Amino acid sequence: MDTGCATATVTSVGEARREQAVAAALELLEQDGETALTMRRLAGQLGIRAPSLYKHFPNKAALEVALMAEGLRQMGDTLEAAPPDVAGLTRAYRSWALEHPHLYSLTTGRPLPRDELPSGVEERAAAPVLRVLGDEHRARAAWAAAHGLASLELAGRFPPDADLDAAWAALATAFDRRRPAQPVRETR
Amino acid sequence: MDTGCATATVTSVGEARREQAVAAALELLEQDGETALTMRRLAGQLGIRAPSLYKHFPNKAALEVALMAEGLRQMGDTLEAAPPDVAGLTRAYRSWALEHPHLYSLTTGRPLPRDELPSGVEERAAAPVLRVLGDEHRARAAWAAAHGLASLELAGRFPPDADLDAAWAALATAFDRRRPAQPVRETR
DNA sequence: ACCTGAACACCGTTCAAGT
DNA sequence: ACCTGAACACCGTTCAAGT
């Protein structure tokens, strides 16, 4: 069976419009949040009607996958540039999440469609965490911990007077092998 | 100013219908997920039309707050009954999340409307965590870590072959003051 | 006090038809 | 190859009207 090499080319000729749409979608999402990201509004931004978008994306989910890929790429860049220790990674992770709240929740808040994602994107984002944490189990736990604290912070789940810098520091300490010994408190 | 005692009564006479609606909504949510929870379908379950629901709830958000309160109550019960150590709490938390995936994400995945929540519900769920973790910063970090790992697990974000029991164990170890010393791996 | 039908302003998506 | 209008099956919500 000769499948040719067409499936291997990443960007074909008529992809310009598609990328234009992804860029406009990203802008809509980052500026006005998830509820603003509708096929009709996106079409409006491009000067076309909603049904035309279905020539470029099979459905809305495919558009969101493109945005997720962008989010994972940005997170990968962020973590690679961070100081290679637990404190450095958590600080970088938190900053990126707070600076891109809507892209952050779209990127992390739904199932990962691994088959539809550009290959390597997930691995690249995970690599610095794995390197610093040492083994995959601790890496997954630490990643999840940072995700949990970031998403609770973004969702405004903590009391207004909560000291979140301290909570982030406690999280980093918990996963740092060289953390200072924690004295067990006296039980009176 | 005499405000009377009416505001203090928790359940008034005509609340039966409302509680019936909350129970039906919970069933809809747990069985068929968030997308199944619509005002029209809920009304259908009760044998009425959607507009009638607005005599019992100002809007859909208020219905969801009632479900969140139920979720927080159940989590409080679960954590209070758990063995009072880090491993016991995380195991209980994970089990409850996996057994109630849809109620879990509704309860934890949106902003906390503290003013509309029955008082004490949040505090009761947090109390066992605070007791075991010792201080509020570590408590928030550990809570967030468990939330992060539970929600990533529920969303299917890990590779199919990932050992999530080990990830949960690593998380518990990180927050356990009496954890065994972690040898730093040789860098060859 | 509770419920209704009709309507409004939205969704995602399909499809025959146009260029 | 790309875009269109019209339509379908949904949403949450409002409101005048019925009992």
JSON list of N, CA, C and O in Angstrom, two decimals, chain B residues 116-143:
[
{"chain": "B", "resi": 116, "resn": "GLU", "atom": "N", "xyz": [-23.09, 32.14, 49.87]},
{"chain": "B", "resi": 116, "resn": "GLU", "atom": "CA", "xyz": [-24.31, 31.39, 49.59]},
{"chain": "B", "resi": 116, "resn": "GLU", "atom": "C", "xyz": [-24.24, 29.97, 50.14]},
{"chain": "B", "resi": 116, "resn": "GLU", "atom": "O", "xyz": [-25.21, 29.22, 50.05]},
{"chain": "B", "resi": 117, "resn": "LEU", "atom": "N", "xyz": [-23.10, 29.62, 50.71]},
{"chain": "B", "resi": 117, "resn": "LEU", "atom": "CA", "xyz": [-22.91, 28.27, 51.22]},
{"chain": "B", "resi": 117, "resn": "LEU", "atom": "C", "xyz": [-23.37, 28.19, 52.67]},
{"chain": "B", "resi": 117, "resn": "LEU", "atom": "O", "xyz": [-23.15, 29.12, 53.43]},
{"chain": "B", "resi": 118, "resn": "PRO", "atom": "N", "xyz": [-24.00, 27.08, 53.06]},
{"chain": "B", "resi": 118, "resn": "PRO", "atom": "CA", "xyz": [-24.33, 26.89, 54.49]},
{"chain": "B", "resi": 118, "resn": "PRO", "atom": "C", "xyz": [-23.06, 27.07, 55.31]},
{"chain": "B", "resi": 118, "resn": "PRO", "atom": "O", "xyz": [-22.01, 26.52, 54.96]},
{"chain": "B", "resi": 119, "resn": "SER", "atom": "N", "xyz": [-23.14, 27.83, 56.39]},
{"chain": "B", "resi": 119, "resn": "SER", "atom": "CA", "xyz": [-21.93, 28.15, 57.14]},
{"chain": "B", "resi": 119, "resn": "SER", "atom": "C", "xyz": [-21.35, 26.91, 57.81]},
{"chain": "B", "resi": 119, "resn": "SER", "atom": "O", "xyz": [-22.09, 26.04, 58.26]},
{"chain": "B", "resi": 120, "resn": "GLY", "atom": "N", "xyz": [-20.05, 26.83, 57.84]},
{"chain": "B", "resi": 120, "resn": "GLY", "atom": "CA", "xyz": [-19.39, 25.72, 58.51]},
{"chain": "B", "resi": 120, "resn": "GLY", "atom": "C", "xyz": [-19.04, 24.57, 57.60]},
{"chain": "B", "resi": 120, "resn": "GLY", "atom": "O", "xyz": [-18.18, 23.75, 57.93]},
{"chain": "B", "resi": 121, "resn": "VAL", "atom": "N", "xyz": [-19.66, 24.49, 56.45]},
{"chain": "B", "resi": 121, "resn": "VAL", "atom": "CA", "xyz": [-19.43, 23.37, 55.54]},
{"chain": "B", "resi": 121, "resn": "VAL", "atom": "C", "xyz": [-17.98, 23.33, 55.07]},
{"chain": "B", "resi": 121, "resn": "VAL", "atom": "O", "xyz": [-17.34, 22.27, 55.07]},
{"chain": "B", "resi": 122, "resn": "GLU", "atom": "N", "xyz": [-17.46, 24.49, 54.69]},
{"chain": "B", "resi": 122, "resn": "GLU", "atom": "CA", "xyz": [-16.07, 24.55, 54.22]},
{"chain": "B", "resi": 122, "resn": "GLU", "atom": "C", "xyz": [-15.11, 24.23, 55.37]},
{"chain": "B", "resi": 122, "resn": "GLU", "atom": "O", "xyz": [-14.19, 23.42, 55.23]},
{"chain": "B", "resi": 123, "resn": "GLU", "atom": "N", "xyz": [-15.36, 24.85, 56.52]},
{"chain": "B", "resi": 123, "resn": "GLU", "atom": "CA", "xyz": [-14.48, 24.66, 57.67]},
{"chain": "B", "resi": 123, "resn": "GLU", "atom": "C", "xyz": [-14.44, 23.19, 58.10]},
{"chain": "B", "resi": 123, "resn": "GLU", "atom": "O", "xyz": [-13.39, 22.67, 58.45]},
{"chain": "B", "resi": 124, "resn": "ARG", "atom": "N", "xyz": [-15.60, 22.54, 58.07]},
{"chain": "B", "resi": 124, "resn": "ARG", "atom": "CA", "xyz": [-15.67, 21.15, 58.53]},
{"chain": "B", "resi": 124, "resn": "ARG", "atom": "C", "xyz": [-14.84, 20.25, 57.62]},
{"chain": "B", "resi": 124, "resn": "ARG", "atom": "O", "xyz": [-14.13, 19.36, 58.09]},
{"chain": "B", "resi": 125, "resn": "ALA", "atom": "N", "xyz": [-14.89, 20.49, 56.31]},
{"chain": "B", "resi": 125, "resn": "ALA", "atom": "CA", "xyz": [-14.11, 19.67, 55.40]},
{"chain": "B", "resi": 125, "resn": "ALA", "atom": "C", "xyz": [-12.62, 19.92, 55.58]},
{"chain": "B", "resi": 125, "resn": "ALA", "atom": "O", "xyz": [-11.79, 19.02, 55.44]},
{"chain": "B", "resi": 126, "resn": "ALA", "atom": "N", "xyz": [-12.27, 21.17, 55.92]},
{"chain": "B", "resi": 126, "resn": "ALA", "atom": "CA", "xyz": [-10.85, 21.53, 56.03]},
{"chain": "B", "resi": 126, "resn": "ALA", "atom": "C", "xyz": [-10.24, 21.09, 57.36]},
{"chain": "B", "resi": 126, "resn": "ALA", "atom": "O", "xyz": [-9.03, 20.87, 57.45]},
{"chain": "B", "resi": 127, "resn": "ALA", "atom": "N", "xyz": [-11.06, 20.95, 58.39]},
{"chain": "B", "resi": 127, "resn": "ALA", "atom": "CA", "xyz": [-10.55, 20.72, 59.75]},
{"chain": "B", "resi": 127, "resn": "ALA", "atom": "C", "xyz": [-9.62, 19.52, 59.87]},
{"chain": "B", "resi": 127, "resn": "ALA", "atom": "O", "xyz": [-8.52, 19.65, 60.43]},
{"chain": "B", "resi": 128, "resn": "PRO", "atom": "N", "xyz": [-10.00, 18.34, 59.36]},
{"chain": "B", "resi": 128, "resn": "PRO", "atom": "CA", "xyz": [-9.10, 17.18, 59.53]},
{"chain": "B", "resi": 128, "resn": "PRO", "atom": "C", "xyz": [-7.76, 17.40, 58.85]},
{"chain": "B", "resi": 128, "resn": "PRO", "atom": "O", "xyz": [-6.72, 16.95, 59.36]},
{"chain": "B", "resi": 129, "resn": "VAL", "atom": "N", "xyz": [-7.76, 18.09, 57.72]},
{"chain": "B", "resi": 129, "resn": "VAL", "atom": "CA", "xyz": [-6.51, 18.35, 56.99]},
{"chain": "B", "resi": 129, "resn": "VAL", "atom": "C", "xyz": [-5.62, 19.27, 57.81]},
{"chain": "B", "resi": 129, "resn": "VAL", "atom": "O", "xyz": [-4.42, 19.03, 57.96]},
{"chain": "B", "resi": 130, "resn": "LEU", "atom": "N", "xyz": [-6.22, 20.31, 58.35]},
{"chain": "B", "resi": 130, "resn": "LEU", "atom": "CA", "xyz": [-5.45, 21.25, 59.17]},
{"chain": "B", "resi": 130, "resn": "LEU", "atom": "C", "xyz": [-4.87, 20.55, 60.40]},
{"chain": "B", "resi": 130, "resn": "LEU", "atom": "O", "xyz": [-3.70, 20.76, 60.77]},
{"chain": "B", "resi": 131, "resn": "ARG", "atom": "N", "xyz": [-5.67, 19.69, 61.00]},
{"chain": "B", "resi": 131, "resn": "ARG", "atom": "CA", "xyz": [-5.26, 18.97, 62.21]},
{"chain": "B", "resi": 131, "resn": "ARG", "atom": "C", "xyz": [-4.02, 18.11, 61.93]},
{"chain": "B", "resi": 131, "resn": "ARG", "atom": "O", "xyz": [-3.05, 18.14, 62.66]},
{"chain": "B", "resi": 132, "resn": "VAL", "atom": "N", "xyz": [-4.05, 17.40, 60.80]},
{"chain": "B", "resi": 132, "resn": "VAL", "atom": "CA", "xyz": [-2.97, 16.45, 60.49]},
{"chain": "B", "resi": 132, "resn": "VAL", "atom": "C", "xyz": [-1.73, 17.17, 59.95]},
{"chain": "B", "resi": 132, "resn": "VAL", "atom": "O", "xyz": [-0.61, 16.80, 60.29]},
{"chain": "B", "resi": 133, "resn": "LEU", "atom": "N", "xyz": [-1.95, 18.20, 59.15]},
{"chain": "B", "resi": 133, "resn": "LEU", "atom": "CA", "xyz": [-0.79, 18.85, 58.51]},
{"chain": "B", "resi": 133, "resn": "LEU", "atom": "C", "xyz": [-0.10, 19.85, 59.43]},
{"chain": "B", "resi": 133, "resn": "LEU", "atom": "O", "xyz": [1.05, 20.20, 59.19]},
{"chain": "B", "resi": 134, "resn": "GLY", "atom": "N", "xyz": [-0.77, 20.31, 60.46]},
{"chain": "B", "resi": 134, "resn": "GLY", "atom": "CA", "xyz": [-0.08, 21.11, 61.47]},
{"chain": "B", "resi": 134, "resn": "GLY", "atom": "C", "xyz": [-0.23, 22.60, 61.29]},
{"chain": "B", "resi": 134, "resn": "GLY", "atom": "O", "xyz": [-0.59, 23.29, 62.22]},
{"chain": "B", "resi": 135, "resn": "ASP", "atom": "N", "xyz": [0.08, 23.14, 60.13]},
{"chain": "B", "resi": 135, "resn": "ASP", "atom": "CA", "xyz": [-0.15, 24.58, 59.95]},
{"chain": "B", "resi": 135, "resn": "ASP", "atom": "C", "xyz": [-0.90, 24.84, 58.66]},
{"chain": "B", "resi": 135, "resn": "ASP", "atom": "O", "xyz": [-0.98, 24.00, 57.77]},
{"chain": "B", "resi": 136, "resn": "GLU", "atom": "N", "xyz": [-1.46, 26.04, 58.57]},
{"chain": "B", "resi": 136, "resn": "GLU", "atom": "CA", "xyz": [-2.39, 26.30, 57.47]},
{"chain": "B", "resi": 136, "resn": "GLU", "atom": "C", "xyz": [-1.72, 26.31, 56.10]},
{"chain": "B", "resi": 136, "resn": "GLU", "atom": "O", "xyz": [-2.32, 25.91, 55.12]},
{"chain": "B", "resi": 137, "resn": "HIS", "atom": "N", "xyz": [-0.44, 26.70, 56.05]},
{"chain": "B", "resi": 137, "resn": "HIS", "atom": "CA", "xyz": [0.21, 26.74, 54.74]},
{"chain": "B", "resi": 137, "resn": "HIS", "atom": "C", "xyz": [0.45, 25.34, 54.20]},
{"chain": "B", "resi": 137, "resn": "HIS", "atom": "O", "xyz": [0.16, 25.06, 53.03]},
{"chain": "B", "resi": 138, "resn": "ARG", "atom": "N", "xyz": [0.96, 24.47, 55.06]},
{"chain": "B", "resi": 138, "resn": "ARG", "atom": "CA", "xyz": [1.14, 23.08, 54.65]},
{"chain": "B", "resi": 138, "resn": "ARG", "atom": "C", "xyz": [-0.21, 22.42, 54.36]},
{"chain": "B", "resi": 138, "resn": "ARG", "atom": "O", "xyz": [-0.33, 21.62, 53.43]},
{"chain": "B", "resi": 139, "resn": "ALA", "atom": "N", "xyz": [-1.22, 22.79, 55.13]},
{"chain": "B", "resi": 139, "resn": "ALA", "atom": "CA", "xyz": [-2.55, 22.22, 54.89]},
{"chain": "B", "resi": 139, "resn": "ALA", "atom": "C", "xyz": [-3.07, 22.62, 53.51]},
{"chain": "B", "resi": 139, "resn": "ALA", "atom": "O", "xyz": [-3.57, 21.79, 52.75]},
{"chain": "B", "resi": 140, "resn": "ARG", "atom": "N", "xyz": [-2.90, 23.89, 53.16]},
{"chain": "B", "resi": 140, "resn": "ARG", "atom": "CA", "xyz": [-3.37, 24.34, 51.84]},
{"chain": "B", "resi": 140, "resn": "ARG", "atom": "C", "xyz": [-2.60, 23.67, 50.72]},
{"chain": "B", "resi": 140, "resn": "ARG", "atom": "O", "xyz": [-3.16, 23.27, 49.71]},
{"chain": "B", "resi": 141, "resn": "ALA", "atom": "N", "xyz": [-1.27, 23.56, 50.91]},
{"chain": "B", "resi": 141, "resn": "ALA", "atom": "CA", "xyz": [-0.45, 22.93, 49.87]},
{"chain": "B", "resi": 141, "resn": "ALA", "atom": "C", "xyz": [-0.82, 21.46, 49.70]},
{"chain": "B", "resi": 141, "resn": "ALA", "atom": "O", "xyz": [-0.97, 20.98, 48.57]},
{"chain": "B", "resi": 142, "resn": "ALA", "atom": "N", "xyz": [-1.03, 20.76, 50.81]},
{"chain": "B", "resi": 142, "resn": "ALA", "atom": "CA", "xyz": [-1.35, 19.33, 50.73]},
{"chain": "B", "resi": 142, "resn": "ALA", "atom": "C", "xyz": [-2.75, 19.13, 50.13]},
{"chain": "B", "resi": 142, "resn": "ALA", "atom": "O", "xyz": [-2.97, 18.25, 49.29]},
{"chain": "B", "resi": 143, "resn": "TRP", "atom": "N", "xyz": [-3.67, 19.95, 50.54]},
{"chain": "B", "resi": 143, "resn": "TRP", "atom": "CA", "xyz": [-5.03, 19.89, 49.99]},
{"chain": "B", "resi": 143, "resn": "TRP", "atom": "C", "xyz": [-4.99, 20.10, 48.48]},
{"chain": "B", "resi": 143, "resn": "TRP", "atom": "O", "xyz": [-5.57, 19.34, 47.69]}
]
